[in-house]
Amino acid sequence: MGASMVAPSLSRAAQVGQSAGQPGAETIPRATAVAGQRAGGVHFFNHGPGLGRRIAVTFDDGPTPGITEKVLAALRERHLSATFFMIGQRVAAAPSLARRVREEGHEIGNHSYTHPQLGRLPAQQVLAQLQKTQEAIEQATSFRPCWMRPPYGSFRAAQAPIAAQEGLGVVLWNVDTRDWARPGTERILETVLTQTRPGSIVLMHDLHLQTAEVVGRILDGLLERGFEFTTISGFLGTPRSA
């Protein structure tokens, strides 16, 4: 993919979710951005290095009371780390839950403040979305993210300097569980276990009960296949040195 096209085209399902303005309805069909691609001085990644058997499991759209706790319990039981890309207004609504995610050893990323399509917004609005989320996360957790994930994967290369202004690199994904569509726990499990490879970045959402119900089985299945878990920063370093 050329530097002028960072976000792949969206599926019809994602477009419907976007028009409804609801979190969780996001997908890019087998994302094709090149790992390590740079645009405007910012790194864009949709997978990590394929060395060893390391993977990054990520959760978007939280924190969600009643759901995020279940995901945290599954990770804690297995002594695993993940990355949670949080929506700023949800952090503001549940700061203690966001803080708990950080205290339990997980990384937190920026997922915008209200979950809009950033690729369709003017620069000032994009910056406000990122800044407000940075501030909400830092206030709740004393941690300032260095990675962001644009809702729906919608982020143009020309917007890269906006992310750079906040010290953020851009992370997409290459294993899409489509759990936002609530396909059932078995389908979510099958998608992860059949598509995950060394270097994969797995997309799930700590927003839906089905995900919380199956996440333990997903983690066990990945462990049985010999995968090693890390956070996005553990995988990629910082945006400036990745």
PDB file of C-alpha atoms in Angstrom:
ATOM      1  CA  MET A   1       0.000   0.000   0.000  1.00  0.00           C
ATOM      2  CA  GLY A   2       1.364   3.393  -0.892  1.00  0.00           C
ATOM      3  CA  ALA A   3       1.874   6.042   1.706  1.00  0.00           C
ATOM      4  CA  SER A   4      -1.127   7.958   0.393  1.00  0.00           C
ATOM      5  CA  MET A   5      -3.494   5.164   1.368  1.00  0.00           C
ATOM      6  CA  VAL A   6      -3.013   4.072   4.942  1.00  0.00           C
ATOM      7  CA  ALA A   7      -6.494   2.839   5.809  1.00  0.00           C
ATOM      8  CA  PRO A   8      -7.834   0.060   3.559  1.00  0.00           C
ATOM      9  CA  SER A   9     -11.355   0.348   2.205  1.00  0.00           C
ATOM     10  CA  LEU A  10     -14.090  -0.648   4.612  1.00  0.00           C
ATOM     11  CA  SER A  11     -16.466  -3.535   4.310  1.00  0.00           C
ATOM     12  CA  ARG A  12     -20.187  -2.887   3.936  1.00  0.00           C
ATOM     13  CA  ALA A  13     -20.721  -4.043   7.518  1.00  0.00           C
ATOM     14  CA  ALA A  14     -18.271  -1.474   8.805  1.00  0.00           C
ATOM     15  CA  GLN A  15     -19.870   1.257   6.741  1.00  0.00           C
ATOM     16  CA  VAL A  16     -23.243   0.462   8.249  1.00  0.00           C
ATOM     17  CA  GLY A  17     -21.732   0.607  11.718  1.00  0.00           C
ATOM     18  CA  GLN A  18     -20.131   3.925  10.943  1.00  0.00           C
ATOM     19  CA  SER A  19     -23.317   5.481   9.679  1.00  0.00           C
ATOM     20  CA  ALA A  20     -24.912   4.443  12.939  1.00  0.00           C
ATOM     21  CA  GLY A  21     -22.007   6.037  14.796  1.00  0.00           C
ATOM     22  CA  GLN A  22     -21.598   3.080  17.124  1.00  0.00           C
ATOM     23  CA  PRO A  23     -18.360   1.662  18.513  1.00  0.00           C
ATOM     24  CA  GLY A  24     -17.502  -1.942  17.851  1.00  0.00           C
ATOM     25  CA  ALA A  25     -18.677  -2.100  14.249  1.00  0.00           C
ATOM     26  CA  GLU A  26     -15.260  -1.875  12.677  1.00  0.00           C
ATOM     27  CA  THR A  27     -13.341  -4.032  10.295  1.00  0.00           C
ATOM     28  CA  ILE A  28     -10.826  -3.837   7.505  1.00  0.00           C
ATOM     29  CA  PRO A  29     -10.756  -6.928   5.307  1.00  0.00           C
ATOM     30  CA  ARG A  30      -7.362  -8.565   5.958  1.00  0.00           C
ATOM     31  CA  ALA A  31      -5.588  -5.238   6.460  1.00  0.00           C
ATOM     32  CA  THR A  32      -2.851  -4.640   3.925  1.00  0.00           C
ATOM     33  CA  ALA A  33      -0.800  -1.802   5.404  1.00  0.00           C
ATOM     34  CA  VAL A  34       2.899  -2.602   5.410  1.00  0.00           C
ATOM     35  CA  ALA A  35       4.451  -3.137   8.838  1.00  0.00           C
ATOM     36  CA  GLY A  36       6.820  -0.292   9.558  1.00  0.00           C
ATOM     37  CA  GLN A  37       5.421   1.988   6.856  1.00  0.00           C
ATOM     38  CA  ARG A  38       6.103   5.639   7.587  1.00  0.00           C
ATOM     39  CA  ALA A  39       3.974   8.604   6.568  1.00  0.00           C
ATOM     40  CA  GLY A  40       4.512  12.110   7.829  1.00  0.00           C
ATOM     41  CA  GLY A  41       7.147  10.852  10.267  1.00  0.00           C
ATOM     42  CA  VAL A  42       4.715   8.388  11.869  1.00  0.00           C
ATOM     43  CA  HIS A  43       4.821   4.619  11.811  1.00  0.00           C
ATOM     44  CA  PHE A  44       1.749   2.669  10.705  1.00  0.00           C
ATOM     45  CA  PHE A  45       1.586  -1.033  11.599  1.00  0.00           C
ATOM     46  CA  ASN A  46      -0.891  -3.811  11.049  1.00  0.00           C
ATOM     47  CA  HIS A  47       1.401  -6.596  12.232  1.00  0.00           C
ATOM     48  CA  GLY A  48       4.555  -7.008  14.202  1.00  0.00           C
ATOM     49  CA  PRO A  49       7.844  -8.729  13.451  1.00  0.00           C
ATOM     50  CA  GLY A  50       7.444 -12.410  12.658  1.00  0.00           C
ATOM     51  CA  LEU A  51      10.400 -13.395  14.818  1.00  0.00           C
ATOM     52  CA  GLY A  52       9.730 -16.183  17.278  1.00  0.00           C
ATOM     53  CA  ARG A  53       6.062 -16.731  18.026  1.00  0.00           C
ATOM     54  CA  ARG A  54       5.124 -13.398  19.539  1.00  0.00           C
ATOM     55  CA  ILE A  55       1.673 -11.921  19.006  1.00  0.00           C
ATOM     56  CA  ALA A  56      -0.252  -8.945  20.377  1.00  0.00           C
ATOM     57  CA  VAL A  57      -3.844  -9.411  21.518  1.00  0.00           C
ATOM     58  CA  THR A  58      -5.750  -6.129  21.542  1.00  0.00           C
ATOM     59  CA  PHE A  59      -9.152  -4.978  22.768  1.00  0.00           C
ATOM     60  CA  ASP A  60     -10.965  -1.884  21.505  1.00  0.00           C
ATOM     61  CA  ASP A  61     -13.815   0.347  22.680  1.00  0.00           C
ATOM     62  CA  GLY A  62     -13.599  -0.028  26.449  1.00  0.00           C
ATOM     63  CA  PRO A  63     -13.450   0.283  29.278  1.00  0.00           C
ATOM     64  CA  THR A  64     -16.872  -1.348  29.649  1.00  0.00           C
ATOM     65  CA  PRO A  65     -18.059  -2.142  33.187  1.00  0.00           C
ATOM     66  CA  GLY A  66     -19.122  -5.758  33.436  1.00  0.00           C
ATOM     67  CA  ILE A  67     -17.153  -6.774  30.325  1.00  0.00           C
ATOM     68  CA  THR A  68     -13.637  -5.419  30.772  1.00  0.00           C
ATOM     69  CA  GLU A  69     -13.411  -7.047  34.209  1.00  0.00           C
ATOM     70  CA  LYS A  70     -14.114 -10.468  32.681  1.00  0.00           C
ATOM     71  CA  VAL A  71     -11.403  -9.961  30.075  1.00  0.00           C
ATOM     72  CA  LEU A  72      -8.964  -8.842  32.758  1.00  0.00           C
ATOM     73  CA  ALA A  73      -9.754 -11.911  34.859  1.00  0.00           C
ATOM     74  CA  ALA A  74      -8.997 -14.243  31.951  1.00  0.00           C
ATOM     75  CA  LEU A  75      -5.678 -12.502  31.288  1.00  0.00           C
ATOM     76  CA  ARG A  76      -4.737 -12.412  34.969  1.00  0.00           C
ATOM     77  CA  GLU A  77      -5.461 -16.105  35.443  1.00  0.00           C
ATOM     78  CA  ARG A  78      -2.974 -16.924  32.675  1.00  0.00           C
ATOM     79  CA  HIS A  79      -0.434 -14.203  33.557  1.00  0.00           C
ATOM     80  CA  LEU A  80      -0.741 -12.609  30.113  1.00  0.00           C
ATOM     81  CA  SER A  81      -0.528  -9.024  28.887  1.00  0.00           C
ATOM     82  CA  ALA A  82      -2.661  -7.300  26.263  1.00  0.00           C
ATOM     83  CA  THR A  83      -3.271  -3.824  24.861  1.00  0.00           C
ATOM     84  CA  PHE A  84      -6.549  -1.960  25.368  1.00  0.00           C
ATOM     85  CA  PHE A  85      -7.358   0.833  22.913  1.00  0.00           C
ATOM     86  CA  MET A  86      -9.765   2.958  24.916  1.00  0.00           C
ATOM     87  CA  ILE A  87     -12.416   5.490  23.954  1.00  0.00           C
ATOM     88  CA  GLY A  88     -11.838   8.729  25.842  1.00  0.00           C
ATOM     89  CA  GLN A  89     -15.417   9.322  26.916  1.00  0.00           C
ATOM     90  CA  ARG A  90     -15.612   5.775  28.277  1.00  0.00           C
ATOM     91  CA  VAL A  91     -12.432   6.379  30.268  1.00  0.00           C
ATOM     92  CA  ALA A  92     -13.977   9.561  31.673  1.00  0.00           C
ATOM     93  CA  ALA A  93     -17.089   7.579  32.634  1.00  0.00           C
ATOM     94  CA  ALA A  94     -15.170   4.707  34.261  1.00  0.00           C
ATOM     95  CA  PRO A  95     -11.744   6.019  35.322  1.00  0.00           C
ATOM     96  CA  SER A  96     -11.239   3.431  38.054  1.00  0.00           C
ATOM     97  CA  LEU A  97     -11.716   0.626  35.544  1.00  0.00           C
ATOM     98  CA  ALA A  98      -9.229   2.219  33.152  1.00  0.00           C
ATOM     99  CA  ARG A  99      -6.790   2.558  36.037  1.00  0.00           C
ATOM    100  CA  ARG A 100      -7.280  -1.108  36.921  1.00  0.00           C
ATOM    101  CA  VAL A 101      -6.354  -2.134  33.374  1.00  0.00           C
ATOM    102  CA  ARG A 102      -3.077  -0.270  33.731  1.00  0.00           C
ATOM    103  CA  GLU A 103      -2.415  -1.519  37.261  1.00  0.00           C
ATOM    104  CA  GLU A 104      -2.784  -5.111  36.094  1.00  0.00           C
ATOM    105  CA  GLY A 105       0.104  -4.646  33.669  1.00  0.00           C
ATOM    106  CA  HIS A 106      -1.614  -3.974  30.365  1.00  0.00           C
ATOM    107  CA  GLU A 107      -0.895  -1.260  27.847  1.00  0.00           C
ATOM    108  CA  ILE A 108      -3.485   1.403  27.053  1.00  0.00           C
ATOM    109  CA  GLY A 109      -3.824   3.007  23.643  1.00  0.00           C
ATOM    110  CA  ASN A 110      -5.793   5.938  22.236  1.00  0.00           C
ATOM    111  CA  HIS A 111      -8.968   5.041  20.318  1.00  0.00           C
ATOM    112  CA  SER A 112     -10.377   8.585  19.949  1.00  0.00           C
ATOM    113  CA  TYR A 113     -12.799  10.345  22.270  1.00  0.00           C
ATOM    114  CA  THR A 114     -16.179   9.588  20.656  1.00  0.00           C
ATOM    115  CA  HIS A 115     -15.277   6.894  18.049  1.00  0.00           C
ATOM    116  CA  PRO A 116     -15.796   8.851  14.809  1.00  0.00           C
ATOM    117  CA  GLN A 117     -14.310   8.144  11.395  1.00  0.00           C
ATOM    118  CA  LEU A 118     -11.184  10.231  11.791  1.00  0.00           C
ATOM    119  CA  GLY A 119     -10.429   9.973   8.085  1.00  0.00           C
ATOM    120  CA  ARG A 120     -13.482  12.093   7.339  1.00  0.00           C
ATOM    121  CA  LEU A 121     -12.820  14.822   9.887  1.00  0.00           C
ATOM    122  CA  PRO A 122     -10.890  18.088   9.465  1.00  0.00           C
ATOM    123  CA  ALA A 123      -7.521  18.326  11.156  1.00  0.00           C
ATOM    124  CA  GLN A 124      -8.670  20.385  14.131  1.00  0.00           C
ATOM    125  CA  GLN A 125     -11.353  17.867  15.037  1.00  0.00           C
ATOM    126  CA  VAL A 126      -8.951  14.925  14.692  1.00  0.00           C
ATOM    127  CA  LEU A 127      -6.463  16.660  16.962  1.00  0.00           C
ATOM    128  CA  ALA A 128      -9.182  17.373  19.515  1.00  0.00           C
ATOM    129  CA  GLN A 129     -10.263  13.719  19.477  1.00  0.00           C
ATOM    130  CA  LEU A 130      -6.721  12.547  20.141  1.00  0.00           C
ATOM    131  CA  GLN A 131      -5.839  15.232  22.685  1.00  0.00           C
ATOM    132  CA  LYS A 132      -8.982  14.777  24.768  1.00  0.00           C
ATOM    133  CA  THR A 133      -8.392  11.030  24.892  1.00  0.00           C
ATOM    134  CA  GLN A 134      -4.739  11.435  25.843  1.00  0.00           C
ATOM    135  CA  GLU A 135      -5.789  13.741  28.658  1.00  0.00           C
ATOM    136  CA  ALA A 136      -8.594  11.450  29.876  1.00  0.00           C
ATOM    137  CA  ILE A 137      -6.321   8.401  29.946  1.00  0.00           C
ATOM    138  CA  GLU A 138      -3.476  10.249  31.644  1.00  0.00           C
ATOM    139  CA  GLN A 139      -5.793  11.711  34.257  1.00  0.00           C
ATOM    140  CA  ALA A 140      -7.294   8.304  35.048  1.00  0.00           C
ATOM    141  CA  THR A 141      -4.152   6.169  34.899  1.00  0.00           C
ATOM    142  CA  SER A 142      -1.078   8.466  35.085  1.00  0.00           C
ATOM    143  CA  PHE A 143      -0.055   6.887  31.766  1.00  0.00           C
ATOM    144  CA  ARG A 144       0.096   8.702  28.423  1.00  0.00           C
ATOM    145  CA  PRO A 145      -0.345   6.414  25.384  1.00  0.00           C
ATOM    146  CA  CYS A 146       2.180   6.334  22.578  1.00  0.00           C
ATOM    147  CA  TRP A 147       0.022   4.294  20.177  1.00  0.00           C
ATOM    148  CA  MET A 148      -3.392   5.003  18.717  1.00  0.00           C
ATOM    149  CA  ARG A 149      -5.847   2.938  16.718  1.00  0.00           C
ATOM    150  CA  PRO A 150      -8.239   4.874  14.484  1.00  0.00           C
ATOM    151  CA  PRO A 151     -11.863   3.729  14.747  1.00  0.00           C
ATOM    152  CA  TYR A 152     -12.850   1.688  11.687  1.00  0.00           C
ATOM    153  CA  GLY A 153      -9.210   1.825  10.547  1.00  0.00           C
ATOM    154  CA  SER A 154     -10.076   5.221   9.051  1.00  0.00           C
ATOM    155  CA  PHE A 155      -6.995   7.443   9.072  1.00  0.00           C
ATOM    156  CA  ARG A 156      -5.351   9.117   6.091  1.00  0.00           C
ATOM    157  CA  ALA A 157      -1.618   9.360   5.550  1.00  0.00           C
ATOM    158  CA  ALA A 158      -2.032  13.119   5.277  1.00  0.00           C
ATOM    159  CA  GLN A 159      -3.256  13.094   8.894  1.00  0.00           C
ATOM    160  CA  ALA A 160      -0.046  11.495  10.153  1.00  0.00           C
ATOM    161  CA  PRO A 161       1.422  14.795  11.417  1.00  0.00           C
ATOM    162  CA  ILE A 162      -1.607  15.145  13.699  1.00  0.00           C
ATOM    163  CA  ALA A 163      -0.779  11.836  15.361  1.00  0.00           C
ATOM    164  CA  ALA A 164       2.883  12.874  15.508  1.00  0.00           C
ATOM    165  CA  GLN A 165       1.918  16.056  17.324  1.00  0.00           C
ATOM    166  CA  GLU A 166       0.612  13.880  20.153  1.00  0.00           C
ATOM    167  CA  GLY A 167       3.566  11.473  19.967  1.00  0.00           C
ATOM    168  CA  LEU A 168       1.374   8.669  18.636  1.00  0.00           C
ATOM    169  CA  GLY A 169       2.108   5.869  16.210  1.00  0.00           C
ATOM    170  CA  VAL A 170      -0.784   4.173  14.385  1.00  0.00           C
ATOM    171  CA  VAL A 171      -1.691   0.515  14.908  1.00  0.00           C
ATOM    172  CA  LEU A 172      -4.177  -1.396  12.788  1.00  0.00           C
ATOM    173  CA  TRP A 173      -4.563  -5.197  12.862  1.00  0.00           C
ATOM    174  CA  ASN A 174      -4.376  -8.302  10.685  1.00  0.00           C
ATOM    175  CA  VAL A 175      -6.623 -10.746  12.547  1.00  0.00           C
ATOM    176  CA  ASP A 176     -10.168  -9.391  12.659  1.00  0.00           C
ATOM    177  CA  THR A 177     -12.516 -11.440  14.839  1.00  0.00           C
ATOM    178  CA  ARG A 178     -15.530  -9.393  13.723  1.00  0.00           C
ATOM    179  CA  ASP A 179     -16.825  -9.916  17.237  1.00  0.00           C
ATOM    180  CA  TRP A 180     -18.730  -6.637  16.901  1.00  0.00           C
ATOM    181  CA  ALA A 181     -21.170  -8.541  14.664  1.00  0.00           C
ATOM    182  CA  ARG A 182     -21.813 -11.002  17.521  1.00  0.00           C
ATOM    183  CA  PRO A 183     -21.236 -14.082  15.323  1.00  0.00           C
ATOM    184  CA  GLY A 184     -21.218 -16.439  18.315  1.00  0.00           C
ATOM    185  CA  THR A 185     -18.424 -17.570  20.579  1.00  0.00           C
ATOM    186  CA  GLU A 186     -17.443 -20.534  18.404  1.00  0.00           C
ATOM    187  CA  ARG A 187     -16.962 -18.377  15.324  1.00  0.00           C
ATOM    188  CA  ILE A 188     -14.875 -15.843  17.251  1.00  0.00           C
ATOM    189  CA  LEU A 189     -12.714 -18.645  18.623  1.00  0.00           C
ATOM    190  CA  GLU A 190     -12.285 -20.266  15.207  1.00  0.00           C
ATOM    191  CA  THR A 191     -11.286 -16.982  13.575  1.00  0.00           C
ATOM    192  CA  VAL A 192      -8.522 -16.290  16.065  1.00  0.00           C
ATOM    193  CA  LEU A 193      -7.131 -19.804  16.189  1.00  0.00           C
ATOM    194  CA  THR A 194      -7.100 -20.327  12.408  1.00  0.00           C
ATOM    195  CA  GLN A 195      -5.792 -16.899  11.368  1.00  0.00           C
ATOM    196  CA  THR A 196      -3.212 -16.048  14.022  1.00  0.00           C
ATOM    197  CA  ARG A 197       0.405 -16.372  12.925  1.00  0.00           C
ATOM    198  CA  PRO A 198       3.698 -15.176  14.440  1.00  0.00           C
ATOM    199  CA  GLY A 199       3.594 -11.387  14.286  1.00  0.00           C
ATOM    200  CA  SER A 200      -0.193 -11.142  14.319  1.00  0.00           C
ATOM    201  CA  ILE A 201      -2.083  -8.275  15.904  1.00  0.00           C
ATOM    202  CA  VAL A 202      -5.468  -9.653  16.948  1.00  0.00           C
ATOM    203  CA  LEU A 203      -8.487  -7.340  17.132  1.00  0.00           C
ATOM    204  CA  MET A 204     -11.246  -7.951  19.683  1.00  0.00           C
ATOM    205  CA  HIS A 205     -13.512  -5.636  21.688  1.00  0.00           C
ATOM    206  CA  ASP A 206     -14.007  -5.472  25.431  1.00  0.00           C
ATOM    207  CA  LEU A 207     -17.493  -4.231  24.638  1.00  0.00           C
ATOM    208  CA  HIS A 208     -19.427  -7.412  23.846  1.00  0.00           C
ATOM    209  CA  LEU A 209     -20.432 -10.224  26.194  1.00  0.00           C
ATOM    210  CA  GLN A 210     -19.672 -12.908  23.603  1.00  0.00           C
ATOM    211  CA  THR A 211     -16.043 -11.797  23.548  1.00  0.00           C
ATOM    212  CA  ALA A 212     -15.785 -11.858  27.331  1.00  0.00           C
ATOM    213  CA  GLU A 213     -17.344 -15.315  27.422  1.00  0.00           C
ATOM    214  CA  VAL A 214     -14.888 -16.850  24.955  1.00  0.00           C
ATOM    215  CA  VAL A 215     -11.684 -14.944  25.673  1.00  0.00           C
ATOM    216  CA  GLY A 216     -10.375 -17.558  28.116  1.00  0.00           C
ATOM    217  CA  ARG A 217     -10.710 -20.295  25.503  1.00  0.00           C
ATOM    218  CA  ILE A 218      -9.027 -18.075  22.926  1.00  0.00           C
ATOM    219  CA  LEU A 219      -6.070 -17.440  25.216  1.00  0.00           C
ATOM    220  CA  ASP A 220      -5.760 -21.132  26.062  1.00  0.00           C
ATOM    221  CA  GLY A 221      -5.874 -22.081  22.378  1.00  0.00           C
ATOM    222  CA  LEU A 222      -3.148 -19.601  21.509  1.00  0.00           C
ATOM    223  CA  LEU A 223      -0.996 -20.780  24.399  1.00  0.00           C
ATOM    224  CA  GLU A 224      -1.421 -24.404  23.288  1.00  0.00           C
ATOM    225  CA  ARG A 225      -0.128 -23.358  19.863  1.00  0.00           C
ATOM    226  CA  GLY A 226       3.005 -21.956  21.442  1.00  0.00           C
ATOM    227  CA  PHE A 227       2.340 -18.260  20.964  1.00  0.00           C
ATOM    228  CA  GLU A 228       3.949 -15.706  23.255  1.00  0.00           C
ATOM    229  CA  PHE A 229       1.965 -12.656  24.300  1.00  0.00           C
ATOM    230  CA  THR A 230       3.186  -9.079  24.404  1.00  0.00           C
ATOM    231  CA  THR A 231       1.822  -5.545  24.368  1.00  0.00           C
ATOM    232  CA  ILE A 232       2.016  -3.289  21.324  1.00  0.00           C
ATOM    233  CA  SER A 233       5.002  -1.428  22.789  1.00  0.00           C
ATOM    234  CA  GLY A 234       6.606  -4.732  23.714  1.00  0.00           C
ATOM    235  CA  PHE A 235       6.070  -5.805  20.106  1.00  0.00           C
ATOM    236  CA  LEU A 236       6.957  -2.631  18.256  1.00  0.00           C
ATOM    237  CA  GLY A 237       8.841  -0.434  20.710  1.00  0.00           C
ATOM    238  CA  THR A 238       7.905   3.245  20.662  1.00  0.00           C
ATOM    239  CA  PRO A 239       6.605   5.016  17.553  1.00  0.00           C
ATOM    240  CA  ARG A 240       9.883   6.869  17.146  1.00  0.00           C
ATOM    241  CA  SER A 241      12.158   3.828  17.455  1.00  0.00           C
ATOM    242  CA  ALA A 242       9.959   1.037  16.041  1.00  0.00           C
TER     243      ALA A 242
END
